[in-house]
CSV table of C-alpha atoms in Angstrom, one decimal:
chain,number,residue,atom,x,y,z
A,442,MET,CA,-10.4,-41.3,-0.5
A,443,SER,CA,-13.0,-39.6,1.7
A,444,GLY,CA,-13.1,-38.4,5.3
A,445,TYR,CA,-11.4,-35.8,7.4
A,446,LEU,CA,-8.6,-35.4,9.8
A,447,ASN,CA,-7.3,-32.8,12.3
A,448,VAL,CA,-3.9,-31.4,11.5
A,449,GLU,CA,-1.8,-28.5,12.7
A,450,VAL,CA,-1.2,-25.9,10.1
A,451,PRO,CA,1.1,-22.8,10.3
A,452,ILE,CA,-0.7,-19.6,10.8
A,453,GLU,CA,1.0,-18.2,7.6
A,454,LEU,CA,-1.0,-20.7,5.6
A,455,LEU,CA,-4.4,-19.8,6.9
A,456,PHE,CA,-6.4,-17.4,4.8
A,457,THR,CA,-10.0,-16.1,5.1
A,458,ASP,CA,-12.7,-17.6,2.9
A,459,LEU,CA,-13.8,-16.2,-0.5
A,460,VAL,CA,-17.3,-16.6,-1.7
A,461,THR,CA,-17.1,-17.8,-5.3
A,462,GLU,CA,-19.5,-16.9,-8.1
A,463,GLU,CA,-21.3,-20.1,-7.6
A,464,GLY,CA,-21.5,-19.5,-3.8
A,465,LYS,CA,-23.3,-16.2,-4.2
A,466,LYS,CA,-26.6,-18.0,-4.5
A,467,ASP,CA,-26.3,-19.2,-1.0
A,468,ILE,CA,-26.0,-15.7,0.5
A,469,GLN,CA,-29.3,-14.5,1.9
A,470,ASN,CA,-30.4,-11.3,0.3
A,471,TYR,CA,-27.3,-11.2,-1.8
A,472,THR,CA,-26.3,-7.8,-3.3
A,473,ASP,CA,-23.3,-6.6,-5.2
A,474,ARG,CA,-22.6,-4.1,-2.4
A,475,TRP,CA,-22.3,-7.0,0.0
A,476,TYR,CA,-19.9,-8.7,-2.3
A,477,GLU,CA,-17.7,-5.6,-2.6
A,478,HIS,CA,-17.6,-5.4,1.2
A,479,HIS,CA,-16.8,-9.2,1.4
A,480,LYS,CA,-13.9,-8.9,-1.0
A,481,LEU,CA,-12.1,-6.3,1.2
A,482,SER,CA,-11.3,-9.0,3.7
A,483,ALA,CA,-11.7,-12.2,1.6
A,484,ASP,CA,-8.9,-14.6,0.7
A,485,MET,CA,-6.6,-12.7,3.0
A,486,PRO,CA,-4.1,-14.1,5.5
A,487,ILE,CA,-5.4,-14.3,9.1
A,488,MET,CA,-2.3,-12.3,9.9
A,489,ARG,CA,-3.9,-9.3,8.1
A,490,PHE,CA,-7.6,-9.9,9.0
A,491,ASN,CA,-7.7,-6.5,10.6
A,492,SER,CA,-11.4,-6.3,11.6
A,493,HIS,CA,-11.1,-9.4,13.8
A,494,LYS,CA,-7.6,-8.6,15.0
A,495,SER,CA,-9.0,-5.2,16.2
A,496,LEU,CA,-11.6,-7.1,18.3
A,497,TYR,CA,-9.2,-9.3,20.1
A,498,ARG,CA,-6.5,-6.7,20.5
A,499,TYR,CA,-9.1,-4.5,22.1
A,500,PHE,CA,-10.0,-7.3,24.6
A,501,MET,CA,-6.3,-7.7,25.3
A,502,ASN,CA,-5.8,-4.0,26.0
A,503,GLU,CA,-3.6,-3.6,23.0
A,504,GLN,CA,-5.9,-1.4,21.0
A,505,ALA,CA,-8.1,1.5,22.1
A,506,SER,CA,-11.2,0.5,20.1
A,507,PRO,CA,-12.8,-2.4,18.2
A,508,SER,CA,-14.2,0.0,15.6
A,509,ALA,CA,-12.9,-1.9,12.6
A,510,TYR,CA,-14.7,-5.0,13.8
A,511,LEU,CA,-17.9,-3.1,14.5
A,512,ASP,CA,-17.8,-1.5,11.0
A,513,TRP,CA,-17.2,-5.0,9.4
A,514,TYR,CA,-20.1,-6.5,11.4
A,515,LYS,CA,-22.6,-3.7,10.5
A,516,LYS,CA,-21.7,-3.8,6.8
A,517,ILE,CA,-22.2,-7.5,6.3
A,518,TYR,CA,-25.9,-6.8,7.1
A,519,ILE,CA,-26.7,-3.3,5.9
A,520,THR,CA,-25.1,-4.0,2.5
A,521,ARG,CA,-27.9,-6.6,2.1
A,522,GLY,CA,-30.7,-4.4,3.4
A,523,ILE,CA,-30.8,-6.3,6.8
A,524,GLU,CA,-30.8,-4.6,10.2
A,525,PRO,CA,-27.8,-5.9,12.2
A,526,PRO,CA,-29.1,-8.4,14.9
A,527,LEU,CA,-27.0,-6.9,17.7
A,528,LYS,CA,-26.2,-3.4,18.6
A,529,ASP,CA,-22.6,-2.4,19.4
A,530,GLU,CA,-22.7,-2.9,23.1
A,531,LYS,CA,-24.4,-6.3,23.0
A,532,LEU,CA,-22.2,-7.5,20.2
A,533,ILE,CA,-19.0,-6.6,22.2
A,534,ALA,CA,-20.4,-8.1,25.3
A,535,PHE,CA,-21.2,-11.4,23.4
A,536,ARG,CA,-17.8,-11.5,21.8
A,537,LYS,CA,-16.1,-10.6,25.1
A,538,ASP,CA,-17.8,-13.6,26.8
A,539,GLN,CA,-16.5,-15.8,24.0
A,540,PHE,CA,-13.0,-14.4,24.3
A,541,HIS,CA,-12.8,-15.2,28.0
A,542,MET,CA,-14.2,-18.7,27.4
A,543,MET,CA,-11.6,-19.4,24.8
A,544,LYS,CA,-8.8,-17.9,26.9
A,545,ALA,CA,-9.8,-20.1,29.8
A,546,ASP,CA,-10.0,-23.1,27.6
A,547,LEU,CA,-6.6,-22.3,26.1
A,548,SER,CA,-4.9,-21.8,29.5
A,549,SER,CA,-6.4,-25.0,30.9
A,550,SER,CA,-5.8,-27.1,27.8
A,551,GLY,CA,-9.6,-27.6,27.7
A,552,ASP,CA,-11.6,-29.4,25.1
A,553,PHE,CA,-13.4,-26.6,23.2
A,554,LEU,CA,-10.6,-25.4,20.9
A,555,HIS,CA,-9.3,-29.0,20.6
A,556,ILE,CA,-12.5,-30.7,19.5
A,557,ASN,CA,-13.9,-27.8,17.5
A,558,PRO,CA,-11.1,-27.1,14.9
A,559,PRO,CA,-11.9,-24.7,12.0
A,560,LEU,CA,-12.7,-26.4,8.7
A,561,VAL,CA,-10.3,-25.5,5.9
A,562,LYS,CA,-9.9,-26.2,2.2
A,563,PHE,CA,-6.6,-26.2,0.4
A,564,ASN,CA,-6.4,-23.5,-2.3
A,565,ARG,CA,-4.4,-25.4,-5.0
A,566,ALA,CA,-3.9,-22.2,-7.1
A,567,GLY,CA,-2.4,-20.3,-4.2
A,568,GLY,CA,-0.7,-22.9,-2.0
A,569,TYR,CA,-2.6,-22.1,1.3
A,570,PHE,CA,-5.8,-23.0,3.2
A,571,ASN,CA,-9.0,-21.0,3.1
A,572,LEU,CA,-11.0,-21.1,6.3
A,573,LYS,CA,-14.6,-22.3,5.7
A,574,ASP,CA,-15.5,-21.5,9.3
A,575,GLY,CA,-13.8,-20.6,12.6
A,576,HIS,CA,-12.5,-17.1,11.5
A,577,HIS,CA,-13.0,-15.8,15.1
A,578,ARG,CA,-11.3,-18.8,16.7
A,579,SER,CA,-8.4,-18.7,14.3
A,580,THR,CA,-7.9,-14.9,14.8
A,581,PHE,CA,-8.1,-15.3,18.6
A,582,LEU,CA,-5.4,-18.0,18.5
A,583,TYR,CA,-3.2,-15.9,16.2
A,584,CYS,CA,-3.5,-12.9,18.6
A,585,GLN,CA,-2.6,-15.2,21.5
A,586,GLY,CA,0.7,-15.9,19.7
A,587,LYS,CA,0.0,-19.4,18.3
A,588,ARG,CA,2.2,-20.2,15.3
A,589,ARG,CA,0.3,-23.3,14.3
A,590,ILE,CA,-3.4,-24.0,14.6
A,591,LYS,CA,-5.2,-27.3,14.6
A,592,VAL,CA,-7.7,-27.4,11.7
A,593,LYS,CA,-10.0,-30.0,10.0
A,594,MET,CA,-9.3,-30.9,6.4
A,595,SER,CA,-10.2,-33.6,3.9
A,596,ASN,CA,-7.9,-36.5,3.4
A,597,GLU,CA,-7.5,-35.4,-0.2
A,598,ASP,CA,-6.3,-32.0,0.8
A,599,TYR,CA,-3.9,-33.4,3.4
A,600,ILE,CA,-2.3,-35.7,0.8
A,601,TYR,CA,-2.0,-32.9,-1.7
A,602,TRP,CA,-0.5,-30.6,0.9
A,603,MET,CA,2.0,-33.2,2.1
A,604,ASN,CA,3.3,-33.5,-1.5
A,605,ILE,CA,5.4,-36.5,-0.7
A,606,GLU,CA,7.0,-36.9,-4.1
A,607,LYS,CA,8.8,-33.5,-3.6
A,608,LEU,CA,9.9,-34.2,-0.1
A,609,SER,CA,12.9,-36.2,-1.1
A,610,GLU,CA,14.2,-33.2,-3.1
A,611,VAL,CA,14.3,-31.1,0.0
A,612,ASP,CA,15.9,-33.8,2.0
A,613,LYS,CA,18.6,-34.2,-0.7
A,614,SER,CA,19.3,-30.4,-0.4
A,615,PHE,CA,19.8,-30.7,3.3
A,616,HIS,CA,22.2,-33.6,2.9
A,617,ARG,CA,24.0,-32.1,-0.1
A,618,HIS,CA,24.9,-29.0,1.8
A,619,GLN,CA,25.2,-30.7,5.2
A,620,ARG,CA,22.6,-28.3,6.5
A,621,SER,CA,21.5,-28.5,10.1
A,622,LEU,CA,20.2,-24.9,10.7
A,623,ILE,CA,17.4,-22.9,9.0
A,624,TYR,CA,17.1,-19.2,9.4
A,625,THR,CA,13.3,-18.9,8.8
A,626,PRO,CA,10.5,-21.5,9.2
A,627,ILE,CA,9.7,-24.2,6.7
A,628,LEU,CA,5.9,-24.4,6.6
A,629,HIS,CA,5.6,-28.2,6.1
A,630,PRO,CA,4.8,-30.8,8.7
A,631,SER,CA,7.9,-32.8,7.9
A,632,TYR,CA,10.0,-29.9,9.1
A,633,PHE,CA,8.0,-28.6,12.1
A,634,HIS,CA,10.7,-30.2,14.4
A,635,LEU,CA,13.3,-27.8,13.0
A,636,LYS,CA,13.6,-24.6,15.1
A,637,SER,CA,14.5,-21.7,12.9
A,638,GLU,CA,17.0,-19.0,13.9
A,639,ARG,CA,14.3,-16.3,13.4
A,640,ASP,CA,10.6,-15.8,13.2
A,641,GLN,CA,9.6,-18.4,15.7
A,642,THR,CA,7.9,-16.1,18.3
A,643,TYR,CA,5.0,-13.8,18.0
A,644,PRO,CA,5.2,-11.1,16.9
A,645,THR,CA,7.6,-12.1,14.2
A,646,ARG,CA,9.1,-9.8,11.6
A,647,LEU,CA,6.5,-11.0,9.2
A,648,ASP,CA,3.7,-10.2,11.7
A,649,VAL,CA,5.1,-6.6,12.0
A,650,ILE,CA,5.3,-6.1,8.3
A,651,MET,CA,1.8,-7.4,7.7
A,652,ASP,CA,0.5,-5.1,10.4
A,653,PHE,CA,2.1,-2.1,8.6
A,654,LEU,CA,0.6,-3.1,5.3
A,655,GLY,CA,-2.9,-3.3,6.9
A,656,SER,CA,-5.6,-4.3,4.5
A,657,ARG,CA,-3.8,-3.2,1.4
A,658,SER,CA,-4.3,-5.8,-1.4
A,659,LEU,CA,-1.0,-7.2,-2.6
A,660,ARG,CA,-2.4,-8.9,-5.7
A,661,GLY,CA,-0.5,-7.8,-8.7
A,662,THR,CA,2.1,-5.8,-6.7
A,663,LYS,CA,5.7,-6.2,-7.7
A,664,VAL,CA,7.9,-7.3,-4.8
A,665,ILE,CA,11.6,-7.9,-4.7
A,666,ASP,CA,13.2,-9.9,-1.8
A,667,ILE,CA,16.9,-9.1,-1.8
A,668,GLY,CA,18.9,-11.9,-0.2
A,669,CYS,CA,15.7,-14.0,0.2
A,670,ASN,CA,17.6,-16.9,1.9
A,671,ILE,CA,15.3,-20.0,1.6
A,672,GLY,CA,12.3,-18.0,0.4
A,673,TYR,CA,10.1,-17.7,3.4
A,674,TYR,CA,9.1,-14.1,2.9
A,675,ALA,CA,9.0,-14.3,-0.9
A,676,ARG,CA,6.6,-17.2,-0.8
A,677,HIS,CA,4.3,-15.4,1.6
A,678,PHE,CA,4.0,-12.4,-0.7
A,679,ALA,CA,3.5,-14.8,-3.6
A,680,ARG,CA,0.7,-16.5,-1.8
A,681,GLU,CA,-1.0,-13.1,-1.5
A,682,GLY,CA,-0.9,-12.7,-5.2
A,683,ALA,CA,2.1,-10.5,-5.6
A,684,HIS,CA,4.6,-10.9,-8.5
A,685,VAL,CA,7.7,-11.7,-6.5
A,686,THR,CA,11.4,-11.8,-7.5
A,687,GLY,CA,13.8,-13.2,-5.0
A,688,LEU,CA,17.5,-13.0,-5.2
A,689,GLU,CA,19.8,-15.4,-3.4
A,690,PRO,CA,23.4,-15.8,-4.6
A,691,MET,CA,24.4,-18.3,-2.0
A,692,ASP,CA,24.1,-21.8,-3.5
A,693,GLU,CA,23.0,-23.6,-0.4
A,694,HIS,CA,20.1,-21.1,0.2
A,695,TYR,CA,19.2,-20.9,-3.5
A,696,ASP,CA,19.1,-24.7,-3.8
A,697,LEU,CA,16.8,-25.2,-0.8
A,698,ALA,CA,14.6,-22.3,-1.8
A,699,LEU,CA,14.0,-23.8,-5.2
A,700,ARG,CA,13.0,-27.1,-3.7
A,701,LEU,CA,10.8,-25.6,-1.0
A,702,ASN,CA,8.9,-23.7,-3.7
A,703,ARG,CA,8.0,-27.1,-5.3
A,704,LEU,CA,7.3,-28.7,-1.9
A,705,GLU,CA,5.1,-25.8,-0.7
A,706,LYS,CA,3.4,-25.4,-4.1
A,707,VAL,CA,4.3,-21.7,-4.3
A,708,ASN,CA,6.4,-20.2,-7.1
A,709,PHE,CA,8.2,-16.9,-7.5
A,710,ASN,CA,11.0,-15.7,-9.8
A,711,LEU,CA,14.0,-17.0,-7.9
A,712,LEU,CA,17.4,-15.8,-9.2
A,713,PRO,CA,20.9,-16.7,-8.1
A,714,ASP,CA,22.1,-13.1,-8.8
A,715,ARG,CA,23.8,-10.6,-6.7
A,716,PHE,CA,21.5,-7.6,-6.4
A,717,GLU,CA,23.9,-4.8,-7.2
A,718,SER,CA,25.2,-6.5,-10.4
A,719,SER,CA,22.0,-8.2,-11.7
A,720,SER,CA,20.9,-7.2,-15.2
A,721,ARG,CA,17.5,-9.0,-14.9
A,722,LEU,CA,15.7,-6.7,-12.5
A,723,GLN,CA,12.7,-4.4,-13.1
A,724,ARG,CA,11.0,-1.8,-10.9
A,725,TYR,CA,9.2,-3.0,-7.8
A,726,GLU,CA,6.7,-1.3,-5.5
A,727,ILE,CA,7.9,-3.1,-2.4
A,728,GLY,CA,11.4,-4.2,-1.5
A,729,LEU,CA,12.5,-6.5,1.3
A,730,LEU,CA,16.1,-6.0,2.6
A,731,LEU,CA,16.3,-8.0,5.8
A,732,THR,CA,19.7,-8.4,7.5
A,733,VAL,CA,21.5,-8.0,4.2
A,734,PHE,CA,22.8,-4.5,3.8
A,735,TYR,CA,25.2,-4.7,6.8
A,736,HIS,CA,27.2,-7.4,5.0
A,737,LEU,CA,28.2,-4.8,2.4
A,738,MET,CA,29.2,-2.0,4.7
A,739,GLY,CA,32.9,-2.6,4.4
A,740,ASP,CA,33.2,-2.4,0.6
A,741,ARG,CA,32.5,1.1,-0.5
A,742,VAL,CA,32.3,0.2,-4.3
A,743,ILE,CA,29.8,-2.6,-3.8
A,744,ARG,CA,27.9,-0.6,-1.2
A,745,ASN,CA,27.4,2.4,-3.5
A,746,ALA,CA,26.4,0.1,-6.4
A,747,PHE,CA,23.9,-1.5,-4.1
A,748,LEU,CA,22.4,1.8,-3.1
A,749,ARG,CA,22.1,3.0,-6.7
A,750,LYS,CA,20.3,-0.2,-7.6
A,751,ILE,CA,17.9,0.2,-4.6
A,752,ASN,CA,17.1,3.7,-5.7
A,753,GLN,CA,16.4,2.5,-9.3
A,754,CYS,CA,14.4,-0.6,-8.5
A,755,VAL,CA,12.3,0.1,-5.4
A,756,THR,CA,9.6,2.7,-6.1
A,757,ASP,CA,7.4,2.9,-3.0
A,758,MET,CA,8.6,1.2,0.2
A,759,LEU,CA,11.6,-0.8,1.5
A,760,PHE,CA,11.2,-3.0,4.5
A,761,TRP,CA,14.6,-3.3,6.1
A,762,GLU,CA,16.2,-5.0,9.1
A,763,SER,CA,19.6,-3.9,10.3
A,764,GLY,CA,22.8,-5.6,11.4
A,765,GLY,CA,24.4,-4.4,14.6
A,766,GLU,CA,24.7,-0.8,13.5
A,767,PRO,CA,21.2,0.4,12.6
A,768,GLU,CA,21.9,4.1,12.7
A,769,THR,CA,24.8,3.9,10.2
A,770,GLU,CA,22.7,1.8,7.8
A,771,LYS,CA,19.7,4.2,8.1
A,772,SER,CA,21.9,7.2,7.4
A,773,LEU,CA,23.4,5.6,4.3
A,774,LEU,CA,20.0,4.6,2.9
A,775,LEU,CA,18.4,8.0,3.5
A,776,GLN,CA,21.4,10.0,2.2
A,777,ASN,CA,22.0,8.0,-0.9
A,778,THR,CA,18.5,7.2,-2.1
A,779,HIS,CA,15.2,9.0,-2.9
A,780,PHE,CA,13.5,7.6,0.2
A,781,THR,CA,12.2,10.6,2.1
A,782,ARG,CA,10.9,9.1,5.3
A,783,TYR,CA,11.7,6.3,7.7
A,784,VAL,CA,9.3,4.6,10.1
A,785,LYS,CA,10.7,2.4,12.9
A,786,LEU,CA,8.5,-0.7,13.2
A,787,ALA,CA,10.2,-2.7,15.9
A,788,ALA,CA,13.3,-3.4,17.9
A,789,THR,CA,14.5,-6.9,17.0
A,790,SER,CA,17.3,-9.3,17.8
A,791,GLY,CA,18.7,-12.3,16.1
A,792,THR,CA,21.9,-14.3,15.7
A,793,GLY,CA,23.5,-12.5,18.6
A,794,LYS,CA,22.8,-9.0,17.4
A,795,VAL,CA,20.4,-6.2,18.6
A,796,ARG,CA,18.7,-5.1,15.4
A,797,GLU,CA,16.0,-2.7,14.1
A,798,LEU,CA,13.1,-3.4,11.7
A,799,GLY,CA,11.6,-0.5,9.8
A,800,VAL,CA,10.4,0.8,6.5
A,801,PHE,CA,11.7,3.5,4.1
A,802,LEU,CA,9.1,5.4,2.1
A,803,LYS,CA,9.4,7.5,-1.0
A,804,THR,CA,6.0,9.2,-0.5
């Protein structure tokens, strides 16, 4: 089947392009220096495309300088021995005009963004889409808070992404557990109609975490998601090339996470274990502990075992979101682990509680 169609894709599934070995021959004045620069922001989620985010956040008065974008622009030329066509002032003026044009088009439901969707190709090894063009448009829409972006893809990629043969397994899990609510989004068109309890509105918790991580590569990083629910965060880190372990002892969440992994064509090491008693864990550079720890606060024995395991397993950083008593949770984590520093990332709220999102660091 040939041809293309325009489809809405969740922002979490949009990654920057990566020039392959074969594609190098199409790059004018190709050099290895250029390729090293290219790889710094290649095959990366738009959510972490910091050079372009800095440009639009500057135009939106959310950032003092677009220096990261200017540096990116210069290096795509000078690494190939080419003088950049535009000086800083002219480049910013050009991009600012485009920004205002796109913003006007967006606010008036105009035609430009609608009839010029970015072209994407499904990355079958990673379970996401690589942008083949439209990096500026996509980043602009992301910075404007859009959670889904209309893109152009081949019919073959659409059929592969839809993965109809696995859809019935997910439906069966919903019916088996009489499930009507989801806590985090499901990144598949068949479930776009379901509003999740969390992570619907920009900036989401994932946006904030990605901002903190900056341009750090996650490929090969060991990550543990403690109480991973239906696997939304674990799958995101897995798409970025991390080696992810997700623990979810509740059967209804574990069952759905397992089937969503198959539907979304992303896999991670999903275990039905309780964290504090699991014997199958290793050491992980990054831990995720989102709205989990507060459930253990009332049982001192389990709480202390949990804290000991956190200290043993998480070596670098722990992303954490509180229940309704953030100060108590923070004190316990700092006093009973080797984490030496805490950085508050955002005030959050969800399921009727005022919460806090932050990161504990051991360095």
